[in-house]
Amino acid sequence: SNGDLVIAKEGILGRFVAHSDRTSLYLGEAEIAYVKDGKLYSNTIKTNSLQIGSWLYELTETGTLNEKWIGDE
C-alpha cells in the first residue's frame, strides 16, 4: 500500500480511506465523497430529504419541496 489507512468490512461495498491530505469514502473503486480541511465534498448525493440543524427539507412525490421545523433534538 502507499501508506493510506483503509477501513473496510468484508462484504460491504463501501470503505473509508485516510489519505495524508483527506479522508475519502469509496463505493467500489469510485471516490464518492471526502473530508478535507473540515469540509465535506461530494461528487453526487441523491436523496429525498435533508436535515440542516432543526430544519427538515423533503421532496415529495409530486416534486414539491416541503420545509419543516423539527425542533432541537
N, CA, C and O atoms as a Tripos MOL2 file, in Angstrom:
@<TRIPOS>MOLECULE
protein
  292   291    73     0     0
PROTEIN
NO_CHARGES

@<TRIPOS>ATOM
      1 N           0.8370   -1.1970    0.0000 N.3       1 SER1
      2 CA          0.0000    0.0000    0.0000 C.3       1 SER1
      3 C           0.8730    1.2480    0.0000 C.2       1 SER1
      4 O           2.0890    1.1550    0.1670 O.2       1 SER1
      5 N           0.2710    2.3950   -0.1830 N.am      2 ASN2
      6 CA          1.0090    3.6530   -0.2390 C.3       2 ASN2
      7 C           0.9980    4.4070    1.0860 C.2       2 ASN2
      8 O           1.2410    5.6130    1.1100 O.2       2 ASN2
      9 N           0.7190    3.7160    2.1890 N.am      3 GLY3
     10 CA          0.7000    4.3480    3.4920 C.3       3 GLY3
     11 C          -0.6630    4.8270    3.9210 C.2       3 GLY3
     12 O          -0.7980    5.3370    5.0330 O.2       3 GLY3
     13 N          -1.6970    4.6860    3.0820 N.am      4 ASP4
     14 CA         -3.0470    5.0770    3.4440 C.3       4 ASP4
     15 C          -3.6510    4.0590    4.4030 C.2       4 ASP4
     16 O          -3.3590    2.8670    4.3040 O.2       4 ASP4
     17 N          -4.4850    4.5150    5.3260 N.am      5 LEU5
     18 CA         -5.2000    3.6350    6.2340 C.3       5 LEU5
     19 C          -6.5580    3.3210    5.6130 C.2       5 LEU5
     20 O          -7.3340    4.2370    5.3420 O.2       5 LEU5
     21 N          -6.8530    2.0620    5.3860 N.am      6 VAL6
     22 CA         -8.1180    1.6430    4.7850 C.3       6 VAL6
     23 C          -8.9840    1.0110    5.8660 C.2       6 VAL6
     24 O          -8.5520    0.0910    6.5610 O.2       6 VAL6
     25 N         -10.2170    1.5130    6.0040 N.am      7 ILE7
     26 CA        -11.1640    0.9680    6.9650 C.3       7 ILE7
     27 C         -12.3130    0.3670    6.1660 C.2       7 ILE7
     28 O         -13.0510    1.0850    5.4920 O.2       7 ILE7
     29 N         -12.4610   -0.9520    6.2450 N.am      8 ALA8
     30 CA        -13.4950   -1.6370    5.4730 C.3       8 ALA8
     31 C         -13.9230   -2.8830    6.2160 C.2       8 ALA8
     32 O         -13.1950   -3.3980    7.0650 O.2       8 ALA8
     33 N         -15.1060   -3.3620    5.8910 N.am      9 LYS9
     34 CA        -15.6140   -4.6020    6.4520 C.3       9 LYS9
     35 C         -15.9230   -5.5290    5.2910 C.2       9 LYS9
     36 O         -16.5330   -5.1150    4.3050 O.2       9 LYS9
     37 N         -15.5110   -6.7650    5.4020 N.am     10 GLU10
     38 CA        -15.7410   -7.7360    4.3360 C.3      10 GLU10
     39 C         -17.2300   -7.8310    4.0290 C.2      10 GLU10
     40 O         -18.0510   -7.9200    4.9410 O.2      10 GLU10
     41 N         -17.5720   -7.8130    2.7620 N.am     11 GLY11
     42 CA        -18.9600   -7.9260    2.3410 C.3      11 GLY11
     43 C         -19.6600   -6.5830    2.1660 C.2      11 GLY11
     44 O         -20.7740   -6.5310    1.6440 O.2      11 GLY11
     45 N         -19.0220   -5.5000    2.5960 N.am     12 ILE12
     46 CA        -19.5950   -4.1600    2.4460 C.3      12 ILE12
     47 C         -18.9480   -3.5120    1.2240 C.2      12 ILE12
     48 O         -17.7320   -3.5880    1.0480 O.2      12 ILE12
     49 N         -19.7650   -2.8720    0.3790 N.am     13 LEU13
     50 CA        -19.2450   -2.2870   -0.8570 C.3      13 LEU13
     51 C         -18.3900   -1.0520   -0.6190 C.2      13 LEU13
     52 O         -17.4400   -0.8060   -1.3630 O.2      13 LEU13
     53 N         -18.7150   -0.2680    0.4120 N.am     14 GLY14
     54 CA        -18.0030    0.9770    0.6480 C.3      14 GLY14
     55 C         -16.8440    0.8070    1.6100 C.2      14 GLY14
     56 O         -16.7640   -0.1710    2.3530 O.2      14 GLY14
     57 N         -15.9380    1.7940    1.5780 N.am     15 ARG15
     58 CA        -14.8280    1.7820    2.5160 C.3      15 ARG15
     59 C         -14.3370    3.2110    2.7170 C.2      15 ARG15
     60 O         -14.4740    4.0590    1.8350 O.2      15 ARG15
     61 N         -13.7600    3.4650    3.9020 N.am     16 PHE16
     62 CA        -13.1320    4.7450    4.2000 C.3      16 PHE16
     63 C         -11.6270    4.5920    4.0400 C.2      16 PHE16
     64 O         -11.0540    3.5720    4.4210 O.2      16 PHE16
     65 N         -10.9960    5.6050    3.4790 N.am     17 VAL17
     66 CA         -9.5430    5.5920    3.3270 C.3      17 VAL17
     67 C          -9.0060    6.9180    3.8670 C.2      17 VAL17
     68 O          -9.4160    7.9890    3.4200 O.2      17 VAL17
     69 N          -8.0850    6.8380    4.8310 N.am     18 ALA18
     70 CA         -7.4450    8.0300    5.3870 C.3      18 ALA18
     71 C          -6.1610    8.2900    4.6120 C.2      18 ALA18
     72 O          -5.1590    7.6030    4.8090 O.2      18 ALA18
     73 N          -6.1920    9.2760    3.7360 N.am     19 HIS19
     74 CA         -5.0190    9.7040    2.9770 C.3      19 HIS19
     75 C          -4.2640   10.7410    3.8200 C.2      19 HIS19
     76 O          -4.7520   11.1440    4.8760 O.2      19 HIS19
     77 N          -3.1110   11.1640    3.3770 N.am     20 SER20
     78 CA         -2.3510   12.1630    4.1220 C.3      20 SER20
     79 C          -3.0350   13.5290    4.1120 C.2      20 SER20
     80 O          -2.8120   14.3230    5.0260 O.2      20 SER20
     81 N          -3.8620   13.8260    3.1040 N.am     21 ASP21
     82 CA         -4.4810   15.1500    2.9900 C.3      21 ASP21
     83 C          -5.9980   15.1560    3.1190 C.2      21 ASP21
     84 O          -6.6010   16.2290    3.1540 O.2      21 ASP21
     85 N          -6.6330   13.9880    3.1920 N.am     22 ARG22
     86 CA         -8.0990   13.9380    3.2770 C.3      22 ARG22
     87 C          -8.5340   12.5370    3.6900 C.2      22 ARG22
     88 O          -7.7420   11.5960    3.6420 O.2      22 ARG22
     89 N          -9.7980   12.4010    4.0970 N.am     23 THR23
     90 CA        -10.4070   11.1010    4.3680 C.3      23 THR23
     91 C         -11.4930   10.8850    3.3270 C.2      23 THR23
     92 O         -12.3890   11.7160    3.1770 O.2      23 THR23
     93 N         -11.4140    9.7720    2.6090 N.am     24 SER24
     94 CA        -12.3060    9.5230    1.4770 C.3      24 SER24
     95 C         -13.2720    8.3920    1.7560 C.2      24 SER24
     96 O         -12.9640    7.4680    2.5100 O.2      24 SER24
     97 N         -14.4500    8.4700    1.1390 N.am     25 LEU25
     98 CA        -15.4290    7.3910    1.1430 C.3      25 LEU25
     99 C         -15.5190    6.8610   -0.2780 C.2      25 LEU25
    100 O         -15.8010    7.6060   -1.2160 O.2      25 LEU25
    101 N         -15.2750    5.5660   -0.4250 N.am     26 TYR26
    102 CA        -15.3190    4.9180   -1.7390 C.3      26 TYR26
    103 C         -16.5010    3.9640   -1.8070 C.2      26 TYR26
    104 O         -16.8250    3.2920   -0.8280 O.2      26 TYR26
    105 N         -17.1340    3.9110   -2.9520 N.am     27 LEU27
    106 CA        -18.1450    2.9150   -3.2660 C.3      27 LEU27
    107 C         -17.5990    2.1590   -4.4610 C.2      27 LEU27
    108 O         -17.5150    2.7030   -5.5620 O.2      27 LEU27
    109 N         -17.2280    0.9110   -4.2470 N.am     28 GLY28
    110 CA        -16.4850    0.1910   -5.2690 C.3      28 GLY28
    111 C         -15.1320    0.8550   -5.4250 C.2      28 GLY28
    112 O         -14.4190    1.0370   -4.4380 O.2      28 GLY28
    113 N         -14.7670    1.2190   -6.6340 N.am     29 GLU29
    114 CA        -13.4880    1.8980   -6.8790 C.3      29 GLU29
    115 C         -13.6430    3.4140   -6.9930 C.2      29 GLU29
    116 O         -12.6490    4.1260   -7.1350 O.2      29 GLU29
    117 N         -14.8700    3.9100   -6.9340 N.am     30 ALA30
    118 CA        -15.1180    5.3410   -7.1230 C.3      30 ALA30
    119 C         -15.1280    6.0920   -5.7940 C.2      30 ALA30
    120 O         -15.8000    5.6850   -4.8470 O.2      30 ALA30
    121 N         -14.3750    7.1960   -5.7320 N.am     31 GLU31
    122 CA        -14.4220    8.0750   -4.5680 C.3      31 GLU31
    123 C         -15.6920    8.9090   -4.6800 C.2      31 GLU31
    124 O         -15.8220    9.7160   -5.6000 O.2      31 GLU31
    125 N         -16.6350    8.7210   -3.7500 N.am     32 ILE32
    126 CA        -17.9040    9.4330   -3.8470 C.3      32 ILE32
    127 C         -17.9660   10.6560   -2.9420 C.2      32 ILE32
    128 O         -18.7860   11.5450   -3.1690 O.2      32 ILE32
    129 N         -17.1050   10.7200   -1.9080 N.am     33 ALA33
    130 CA        -17.0740   11.8800   -1.0310 C.3      33 ALA33
    131 C         -15.7600   11.8830   -0.2680 C.2      33 ALA33
    132 O         -15.1060   10.8510   -0.1180 O.2      33 ALA33
    133 N         -15.3850   13.0740    0.2140 N.am     34 TYR34
    134 CA        -14.1990   13.1550    1.0550 C.3      34 TYR34
    135 C         -14.3030   14.3620    1.9820 C.2      34 TYR34
    136 O         -15.0470   15.3060    1.7140 O.2      34 TYR34
    137 N         -13.5440   14.3140    3.0790 N.am     35 VAL35
    138 CA        -13.4550   15.4080    4.0310 C.3      35 VAL35
    139 C         -12.0320   15.9370    3.9820 C.2      35 VAL35
    140 O         -11.0680   15.1790    4.0900 O.2      35 VAL35
    141 N         -11.9160   17.2510    3.8160 N.am     36 LYS36
    142 CA        -10.6060   17.8990    3.7610 C.3      36 LYS36
    143 C         -10.7300   19.2680    4.4140 C.2      36 LYS36
    144 O         -11.6520   20.0240    4.1100 O.2      36 LYS36
    145 N          -9.8140   19.5830    5.3000 N.am     37 ASP37
    146 CA         -9.8070   20.8760    5.9950 C.3      37 ASP37
    147 C         -11.1400   21.1800    6.6670 C.2      37 ASP37
    148 O         -11.5840   22.3280    6.6840 O.2      37 ASP37
    149 N         -11.7800   20.1480    7.2230 N.am     38 GLY38
    150 CA        -13.0400   20.3280    7.9480 C.3      38 GLY38
    151 C         -14.2570   20.5340    7.0860 C.2      38 GLY38
    152 O         -15.3120   20.9030    7.6020 O.2      38 GLY38
    153 N         -14.1520   20.3100    5.7810 N.am     39 LYS39
    154 CA        -15.2860   20.4800    4.8650 C.3      39 LYS39
    155 C         -15.5750   19.1640    4.1620 C.2      39 LYS39
    156 O         -14.6600   18.4100    3.8330 O.2      39 LYS39
    157 N         -16.8630   18.8920    3.9340 N.am     40 LEU40
    158 CA        -17.2990   17.6850    3.2320 C.3      40 LEU40
    159 C         -17.5160   18.0120    1.7660 C.2      40 LEU40
    160 O         -18.2350   18.9530    1.4290 O.2      40 LEU40
    161 N         -16.8980   17.2390    0.9050 N.am     41 TYR41
    162 CA        -17.0470   17.3820   -0.5400 C.3      41 TYR41
    163 C         -17.6780   16.1020   -1.0800 C.2      41 TYR41
    164 O         -17.3390   15.0050   -0.6370 O.2      41 TYR41
    165 N         -18.5890   16.2400   -2.0280 N.am     42 SER42
    166 CA        -19.2520   15.0690   -2.5930 C.3      42 SER42
    167 C         -19.3540   15.2050   -4.1000 C.2      42 SER42
    168 O         -19.6010   16.2880   -4.6300 O.2      42 SER42
    169 N         -19.1590   14.0890   -4.7730 N.am     43 ASN43
    170 CA        -19.3320   14.0830   -6.2200 C.3      43 ASN43
    171 C         -20.8090   14.1010   -6.5790 C.2      43 ASN43
    172 O         -21.2230   14.8620   -7.4540 O.2      43 ASN43
    173 N         -21.6120   13.2730   -5.9140 N.am     44 THR44
    174 CA        -23.0460   13.2090   -6.1680 C.3      44 THR44
    175 C         -23.7560   12.7110   -4.9210 C.2      44 THR44
    176 O         -23.3310   11.7360   -4.3020 O.2      44 THR44
    177 N         -24.8330   13.3820   -4.5590 N.am     45 ILE45
    178 CA        -25.6990   12.8990   -3.4850 C.3      45 ILE45
    179 C         -27.1250   12.9710   -4.0100 C.2      45 ILE45
    180 O         -27.5710   14.0190   -4.4790 O.2      45 ILE45
    181 N         -27.8270   11.8680   -3.9300 N.am     46 LYS46
    182 CA        -29.2220   11.8430   -4.3460 C.3      46 LYS46
    183 C         -30.0430   11.4030   -3.1480 C.2      46 LYS46
    184 O         -29.8740   10.2980   -2.6340 O.2      46 LYS46
    185 N         -30.9270   12.2750   -2.7130 N.am     47 THR47
    186 CA        -31.7480   11.9810   -1.5490 C.3      47 THR47
    187 C         -33.0630   12.7420   -1.6670 C.2      47 THR47
    188 O         -33.1620   13.7140   -2.4160 O.2      47 THR47
    189 N         -34.0510   12.3020   -0.9380 N.am     48 ASN48
    190 CA        -35.3440   12.9890   -0.9330 C.3      48 ASN48
    191 C         -35.5350   13.8510    0.3020 C.2      48 ASN48
    192 O         -36.5540   14.5280    0.4340 O.2      48 ASN48
    193 N         -34.5560   13.8330    1.2190 N.am     49 SER49
    194 CA        -34.6660   14.6710    2.4050 C.3      49 SER49
    195 C         -33.2870   15.1210    2.8620 C.2      49 SER49
    196 O         -32.2770   14.4600    2.6180 O.2      49 SER49
    197 N         -33.2800   16.2720    3.5360 N.am     50 LEU50
    198 CA        -32.0500   16.8520    4.0410 C.3      50 LEU50
    199 C         -32.3710   17.5760    5.3340 C.2      50 LEU50
    200 O         -33.2910   18.3930    5.3790 O.2      50 LEU50
    201 N         -31.6130   17.2810    6.3960 N.am     51 GLN51
    202 CA        -31.7860   17.9910    7.6580 C.3      51 GLN51
    203 C         -30.6060   18.9170    7.8550 C.2      51 GLN51
    204 O         -29.4510   18.4940    7.8030 O.2      51 GLN51
    205 N         -30.9090   20.1910    8.0840 N.am     52 ILE52
    206 CA        -29.8960   21.1890    8.4130 C.3      52 ILE52
    207 C         -30.3050   21.8050    9.7370 C.2      52 ILE52
    208 O         -31.2780   22.5550    9.8150 O.2      52 ILE52
    209 N         -29.5480   21.4800   10.7780 N.am     53 GLY53
    210 CA        -29.9200   21.9600   12.1060 C.3      53 GLY53
    211 C         -31.2770   21.4080   12.4900 C.2      53 GLY53
    212 O         -31.4910   20.1960   12.4700 O.2      53 GLY53
    213 N         -32.1880   22.2920   12.8390 N.am     54 SER54
    214 CA        -33.5330   21.8800   13.2510 C.3      54 SER54
    215 C         -34.5470   21.9430   12.1200 C.2      54 SER54
    216 O         -35.7490   21.8310   12.3600 O.2      54 SER54
    217 N         -34.0800   22.1210   10.8940 N.am     55 TRP55
    218 CA        -34.9690   22.1880    9.7410 C.3      55 TRP55
    219 C         -34.8340   20.9220    8.9050 C.2      55 TRP55
    220 O         -33.7290   20.4350    8.6660 O.2      55 TRP55
    221 N         -35.9790   20.3960    8.4610 N.am     56 LEU56
    222 CA        -36.0170   19.2340    7.5900 C.3      56 LEU56
    223 C         -36.6220   19.6540    6.2590 C.2      56 LEU56
    224 O         -37.7010   20.2450    6.2240 O.2      56 LEU56
    225 N         -35.9410   19.3550    5.1750 N.am     57 TYR57
    226 CA        -36.4100   19.6400    3.8180 C.3      57 TYR57
    227 C         -36.6730   18.3120    3.1400 C.2      57 TYR57
    228 O         -35.7970   17.4490    3.0870 O.2      57 TYR57
    229 N         -37.8900   18.1460    2.6180 N.am     58 GLU58
    230 CA        -38.2750   16.8880    1.9800 C.3      58 GLU58
    231 C         -38.8770   17.1470    0.6150 C.2      58 GLU58
    232 O         -39.7000   18.0470    0.4460 O.2      58 GLU58
    233 N         -38.4630   16.3510   -0.3590 N.am     59 LEU59
    234 CA        -39.0140   16.4180   -1.7020 C.3      59 LEU59
    235 C         -40.1370   15.4000   -1.8010 C.2      59 LEU59
    236 O         -39.9260   14.2120   -1.5570 O.2      59 LEU59
    237 N         -41.3380   15.8630   -2.1620 N.am     60 THR60
    238 CA        -42.4880   14.9720   -2.2560 C.3      60 THR60
    239 C         -42.4990   14.2540   -3.5990 C.2      60 THR60
    240 O         -41.7100   14.5690   -4.4910 O.2      60 THR60
    241 N         -43.3990   13.2870   -3.7330 N.am     61 GLU61
    242 CA        -43.5240   12.5320   -4.9830 C.3      61 GLU61
    243 C         -43.9320   13.4200   -6.1510 C.2      61 GLU61
    244 O         -43.6500   13.0980   -7.3050 O.2      61 GLU61
    245 N         -44.6000   14.5440   -5.8560 N.am     62 THR62
    246 CA        -45.0390   15.4590   -6.9150 C.3      62 THR62
    247 C         -43.9900   16.5090   -7.2460 C.2      62 THR62
    248 O         -44.1950   17.3370   -8.1340 O.2      62 THR62
    249 N         -42.8520   16.4790   -6.5280 N.am     63 GLY63
    250 CA        -41.7850   17.4260   -6.8060 C.3      63 GLY63
    251 C         -41.8090   18.6770   -5.9570 C.2      63 GLY63
    252 O         -40.9810   19.5670   -6.1510 O.2      63 GLY63
    253 N         -42.7350   18.7690   -5.0260 N.am     64 THR64
    254 CA        -42.8140   19.9110   -4.1270 C.3      64 THR64
    255 C         -41.7800   19.7590   -3.0190 C.2      64 THR64
    256 O         -41.5700   18.6610   -2.5050 O.2      64 THR64
    257 N         -41.1370   20.8600   -2.6560 N.am     65 LEU65
    258 CA        -40.1690   20.8360   -1.5620 C.3      65 LEU65
    259 C         -40.8450   21.3320   -0.2960 C.2      65 LEU65
    260 O         -41.2790   22.4820   -0.2330 O.2      65 LEU65
    261 N         -40.9380   20.4730    0.7150 N.am     66 ASN66
    262 CA        -41.5270   20.8420    1.9920 C.3      66 ASN66
    263 C         -40.4340   21.2130    2.9770 C.2      66 ASN66
    264 O         -39.3840   20.5710    3.0340 O.2      66 ASN66
    265 N         -40.6940   22.2560    3.7510 N.am     67 GLU67
    266 CA        -39.7700   22.6980    4.7960 C.3      67 GLU67
    267 C         -40.4930   22.5240    6.1330 C.2      67 GLU67
    268 O         -41.6330   22.9610    6.2910 O.2      67 GLU67
    269 N         -39.8220   21.8830    7.0900 N.am     68 LYS68
    270 CA        -40.4780   21.5720    8.3550 C.3      68 LYS68
    271 C         -39.5130   21.8080    9.5240 C.2      68 LYS68
    272 O         -38.3770   21.3350    9.5000 O.2      68 LYS68
    273 N         -39.9700   22.5380   10.5420 N.am     69 TRP69
    274 CA        -39.1970   22.7190   11.7650 C.3      69 TRP69
    275 C         -39.3830   21.4500   12.6080 C.2      69 TRP69
    276 O         -40.5130   21.0900   12.9410 O.2      69 TRP69
    277 N         -38.2960   20.7810   12.9480 N.am     70 ILE70
    278 CA        -38.4110   19.5620   13.7350 C.3      70 ILE70
    279 C         -37.9100   19.7520   15.1630 C.2      70 ILE70
    280 O         -37.9140   18.8120   15.9590 O.2      70 ILE70
    281 N         -37.4840   20.9570   15.4810 N.am     71 GLY71
    282 CA        -37.0610   21.2770   16.8450 C.3      71 GLY71
    283 C         -35.6750   20.7690   17.1590 C.2      71 GLY71
    284 O         -35.0330   20.0990   16.3510 O.2      71 GLY71
    285 N         -35.2410   21.1010   18.3300 N.am     72 ASP72
    286 CA        -33.9260   20.6650   18.7770 C.3      72 ASP72
    287 C         -34.0070   19.2390   19.2700 C.2      72 ASP72
    288 O         -34.8780   18.8900   20.0670 O.2      72 ASP72
    289 N         -33.0960   18.4210   18.7900 N.am     73 GLU73
    290 CA        -33.0940   17.0030   19.1870 C.3      73 GLU73
    291 C         -31.8630   16.6880   19.9780 C.2      73 GLU73
    292 O         -31.6760   15.5480   20.4030 O.2      73 GLU73
@<TRIPOS>BOND
     1     1     2 1
     2     2     3 1
     3     3     4 2
     4     3     5 am
     5     5     6 1
     6     6     7 1
     7     7     8 2
     8     7     9 am
     9     9    10 1
    10    10    11 1
    11    11    12 2
    12    11    13 am
    13    13    14 1
    14    14    15 1
    15    15    16 2
    16    15    17 am
    17    17    18 1
    18    18    19 1
    19    19    20 2
    20    19    21 am
    21    21    22 1
    22    22    23 1
    23    23    24 2
    24    23    25 am
    25    25    26 1
    26    26    27 1
    27    27    28 2
    28    27    29 am
    29    29    30 1
    30    30    31 1
    31    31    32 2
    32    31    33 am
    33    33    34 1
    34    34    35 1
    35    35    36 2
    36    35    37 am
    37    37    38 1
    38    38    39 1
    39    39    40 2
    40    39    41 am
    41    41    42 1
    42    42    43 1
    43    43    44 2
    44    43    45 am
    45    45    46 1
    46    46    47 1
    47    47    48 2
    48    47    49 am
    49    49    50 1
    50    50    51 1
    51    51    52 2
    52    51    53 am
    53    53    54 1
    54    54    55 1
    55    55    56 2
    56    55    57 am
    57    57    58 1
    58    58    59 1
    59    59    60 2
    60    59    61 am
    61    61    62 1
    62    62    63 1
    63    63    64 2
    64    63    65 am
    65    65    66 1
    66    66    67 1
    67    67    68 2
    68    67    69 am
    69    69    70 1
    70    70    71 1
    71    71    72 2
    72    71    73 am
    73    73    74 1
    74    74    75 1
    75    75    76 2
    76    75    77 am
    77    77    78 1
    78    78    79 1
    79    79    80 2
    80    79    81 am
    81    81    82 1
    82    82    83 1
    83    83    84 2
    84    83    85 am
    85    85    86 1
    86    86    87 1
    87    87    88 2
    88    87    89 am
    89    89    90 1
    90    90    91 1
    91    91    92 2
    92    91    93 am
    93    93    94 1
    94    94    95 1
    95    95    96 2
    96    95    97 am
    97    97    98 1
    98    98    99 1
    99    99   100 2
   100    99   101 am
   101   101   102 1
   102   102   103 1
   103   103   104 2
   104   103   105 am
   105   105   106 1
   106   106   107 1
   107   107   108 2
   108   107   109 am
   109   109   110 1
   110   110   111 1
   111   111   112 2
   112   111   113 am
   113   113   114 1
   114   114   115 1
   115   115   116 2
   116   115   117 am
   117   117   118 1
   118   118   119 1
   119   119   120 2
   120   119   121 am
   121   121   122 1
   122   122   123 1
   123   123   124 2
   124   123   125 am
   125   125   126 1
   126   126   127 1
   127   127   128 2
   128   127   129 am
   129   129   130 1
   130   130   131 1
   131   131   132 2
   132   131   133 am
   133   133   134 1
   134   134   135 1
   135   135   136 2
   136   135   137 am
   137   137   138 1
   138   138   139 1
   139   139   140 2
   140   139   141 am
   141   141   142 1
   142   142   143 1
   143   143   144 2
   144   143   145 am
   145   145   146 1
   146   146   147 1
   147   147   148 2
   148   147   149 am
   149   149   150 1
   150   150   151 1
   151   151   152 2
   152   151   153 am
   153   153   154 1
   154   154   155 1
   155   155   156 2
   156   155   157 am
   157   157   158 1
   158   158   159 1
   159   159   160 2
   160   159   161 am
   161   161   162 1
   162   162   163 1
   163   163   164 2
   164   163   165 am
   165   165   166 1
   166   166   167 1
   167   167   168 2
   168   167   169 am
   169   169   170 1
   170   170   171 1
   171   171   172 2
   172   171   173 am
   173   173   174 1
   174   174   175 1
   175   175   176 2
   176   175   177 am
   177   177   178 1
   178   178   179 1
   179   179   180 2
   180   179   181 am
   181   181   182 1
   182   182   183 1
   183   183   184 2
   184   183   185 am
   185   185   186 1
   186   186   187 1
   187   187   188 2
   188   187   189 am
   189   189   190 1
   190   190   191 1
   191   191   192 2
   192   191   193 am
   193   193   194 1
   194   194   195 1
   195   195   196 2
   196   195   197 am
   197   197   198 1
   198   198   199 1
   199   199   200 2
   200   199   201 am
   201   201   202 1
   202   202   203 1
   203   203   204 2
   204   203   205 am
   205   205   206 1
   206   206   207 1
   207   207   208 2
   208   207   209 am
   209   209   210 1
   210   210   211 1
   211   211   212 2
   212   211   213 am
   213   213   214 1
   214   214   215 1
   215   215   216 2
   216   215   217 am
   217   217   218 1
   218   218   219 1
   219   219   220 2
   220   219   221 am
   221   221   222 1
   222   222   223 1
   223   223   224 2
   224   223   225 am
   225   225   226 1
   226   226   227 1
   227   227   228 2
   228   227   229 am
   229   229   230 1
   230   230   231 1
   231   231   232 2
   232   231   233 am
   233   233   234 1
   234   234   235 1
   235   235   236 2
   236   235   237 am
   237   237   238 1
   238   238   239 1
   239   239   240 2
   240   239   241 am
   241   241   242 1
   242   242   243 1
   243   243   244 2
   244   243   245 am
   245   245   246 1
   246   246   247 1
   247   247   248 2
   248   247   249 am
   249   249   250 1
   250   250   251 1
   251   251   252 2
   252   251   253 am
   253   253   254 1
   254   254   255 1
   255   255   256 2
   256   255   257 am
   257   257   258 1
   258   258   259 1
   259   259   260 2
   260   259   261 am
   261   261   262 1
   262   262   263 1
   263   263   264 2
   264   263   265 am
   265   265   266 1
   266   266   267 1
   267   267   268 2
   268   267   269 am
   269   269   270 1
   270   270   271 1
   271   271   272 2
   272   271   273 am
   273   273   274 1
   274   274   275 1
   275   275   276 2
   276   275   277 am
   277   277   278 1
   278   278   279 1
   279   279   280 2
   280   279   281 am
   281   281   282 1
   282   282   283 1
   283   283   284 2
   284   283   285 am
   285   285   286 1
   286   286   287 1
   287   287   288 2
   288   287   289 am
   289   289   290 1
   290   290   291 1
   291   291   292 2
@<TRIPOS>SUBSTRUCTURE
     1 SER1         2 RESIDUE 1 A SER
     2 ASN2         6 RESIDUE 1 A ASN
     3 GLY3        10 RESIDUE 1 A GLY
     4 ASP4        14 RESIDUE 1 A ASP
     5 LEU5        18 RESIDUE 1 A LEU
     6 VAL6        22 RESIDUE 1 A VAL
     7 ILE7        26 RESIDUE 1 A ILE
     8 ALA8        30 RESIDUE 1 A ALA
     9 LYS9        34 RESIDUE 1 A LYS
    10 GLU10       38 RESIDUE 1 A GLU
    11 GLY11       42 RESIDUE 1 A GLY
    12 ILE12       46 RESIDUE 1 A ILE
    13 LEU13       50 RESIDUE 1 A LEU
    14 GLY14       54 RESIDUE 1 A GLY
    15 ARG15       58 RESIDUE 1 A ARG
    16 PHE16       62 RESIDUE 1 A PHE
    17 VAL17       66 RESIDUE 1 A VAL
    18 ALA18       70 RESIDUE 1 A ALA
    19 HIS19       74 RESIDUE 1 A HIS
    20 SER20       78 RESIDUE 1 A SER
    21 ASP21       82 RESIDUE 1 A ASP
    22 ARG22       86 RESIDUE 1 A ARG
    23 THR23       90 RESIDUE 1 A THR
    24 SER24       94 RESIDUE 1 A SER
    25 LEU25       98 RESIDUE 1 A LEU
    26 TYR26      102 RESIDUE 1 A TYR
    27 LEU27      106 RESIDUE 1 A LEU
    28 GLY28      110 RESIDUE 1 A GLY
    29 GLU29      114 RESIDUE 1 A GLU
    30 ALA30      118 RESIDUE 1 A ALA
    31 GLU31      122 RESIDUE 1 A GLU
    32 ILE32      126 RESIDUE 1 A ILE
    33 ALA33      130 RESIDUE 1 A ALA
    34 TYR34      134 RESIDUE 1 A TYR
    35 VAL35      138 RESIDUE 1 A VAL
    36 LYS36      142 RESIDUE 1 A LYS
    37 ASP37      146 RESIDUE 1 A ASP
    38 GLY38      150 RESIDUE 1 A GLY
    39 LYS39      154 RESIDUE 1 A LYS
    40 LEU40      158 RESIDUE 1 A LEU
    41 TYR41      162 RESIDUE 1 A TYR
    42 SER42      166 RESIDUE 1 A SER
    43 ASN43      170 RESIDUE 1 A ASN
    44 THR44      174 RESIDUE 1 A THR
    45 ILE45      178 RESIDUE 1 A ILE
    46 LYS46      182 RESIDUE 1 A LYS
    47 THR47      186 RESIDUE 1 A THR
    48 ASN48      190 RESIDUE 1 A ASN
    49 SER49      194 RESIDUE 1 A SER
    50 LEU50      198 RESIDUE 1 A LEU
    51 GLN51      202 RESIDUE 1 A GLN
    52 ILE52      206 RESIDUE 1 A ILE
    53 GLY53      210 RESIDUE 1 A GLY
    54 SER54      214 RESIDUE 1 A SER
    55 TRP55      218 RESIDUE 1 A TRP
    56 LEU56      222 RESIDUE 1 A LEU
    57 TYR57      226 RESIDUE 1 A TYR
    58 GLU58      230 RESIDUE 1 A GLU
    59 LEU59      234 RESIDUE 1 A LEU
    60 THR60      238 RESIDUE 1 A THR
    61 GLU61      242 RESIDUE 1 A GLU
    62 THR62      246 RESIDUE 1 A THR
    63 GLY63      250 RESIDUE 1 A GLY
    64 THR64      254 RESIDUE 1 A THR
    65 LEU65      258 RESIDUE 1 A LEU
    66 ASN66      262 RESIDUE 1 A ASN
    67 GLU67      266 RESIDUE 1 A GLU
    68 LYS68      270 RESIDUE 1 A LYS
    69 TRP69      274 RESIDUE 1 A TRP
    70 ILE70      278 RESIDUE 1 A ILE
    71 GLY71      282 RESIDUE 1 A GLY
    72 ASP72      286 RESIDUE 1 A ASP
    73 GLU73      290 RESIDUE 1 A GLU
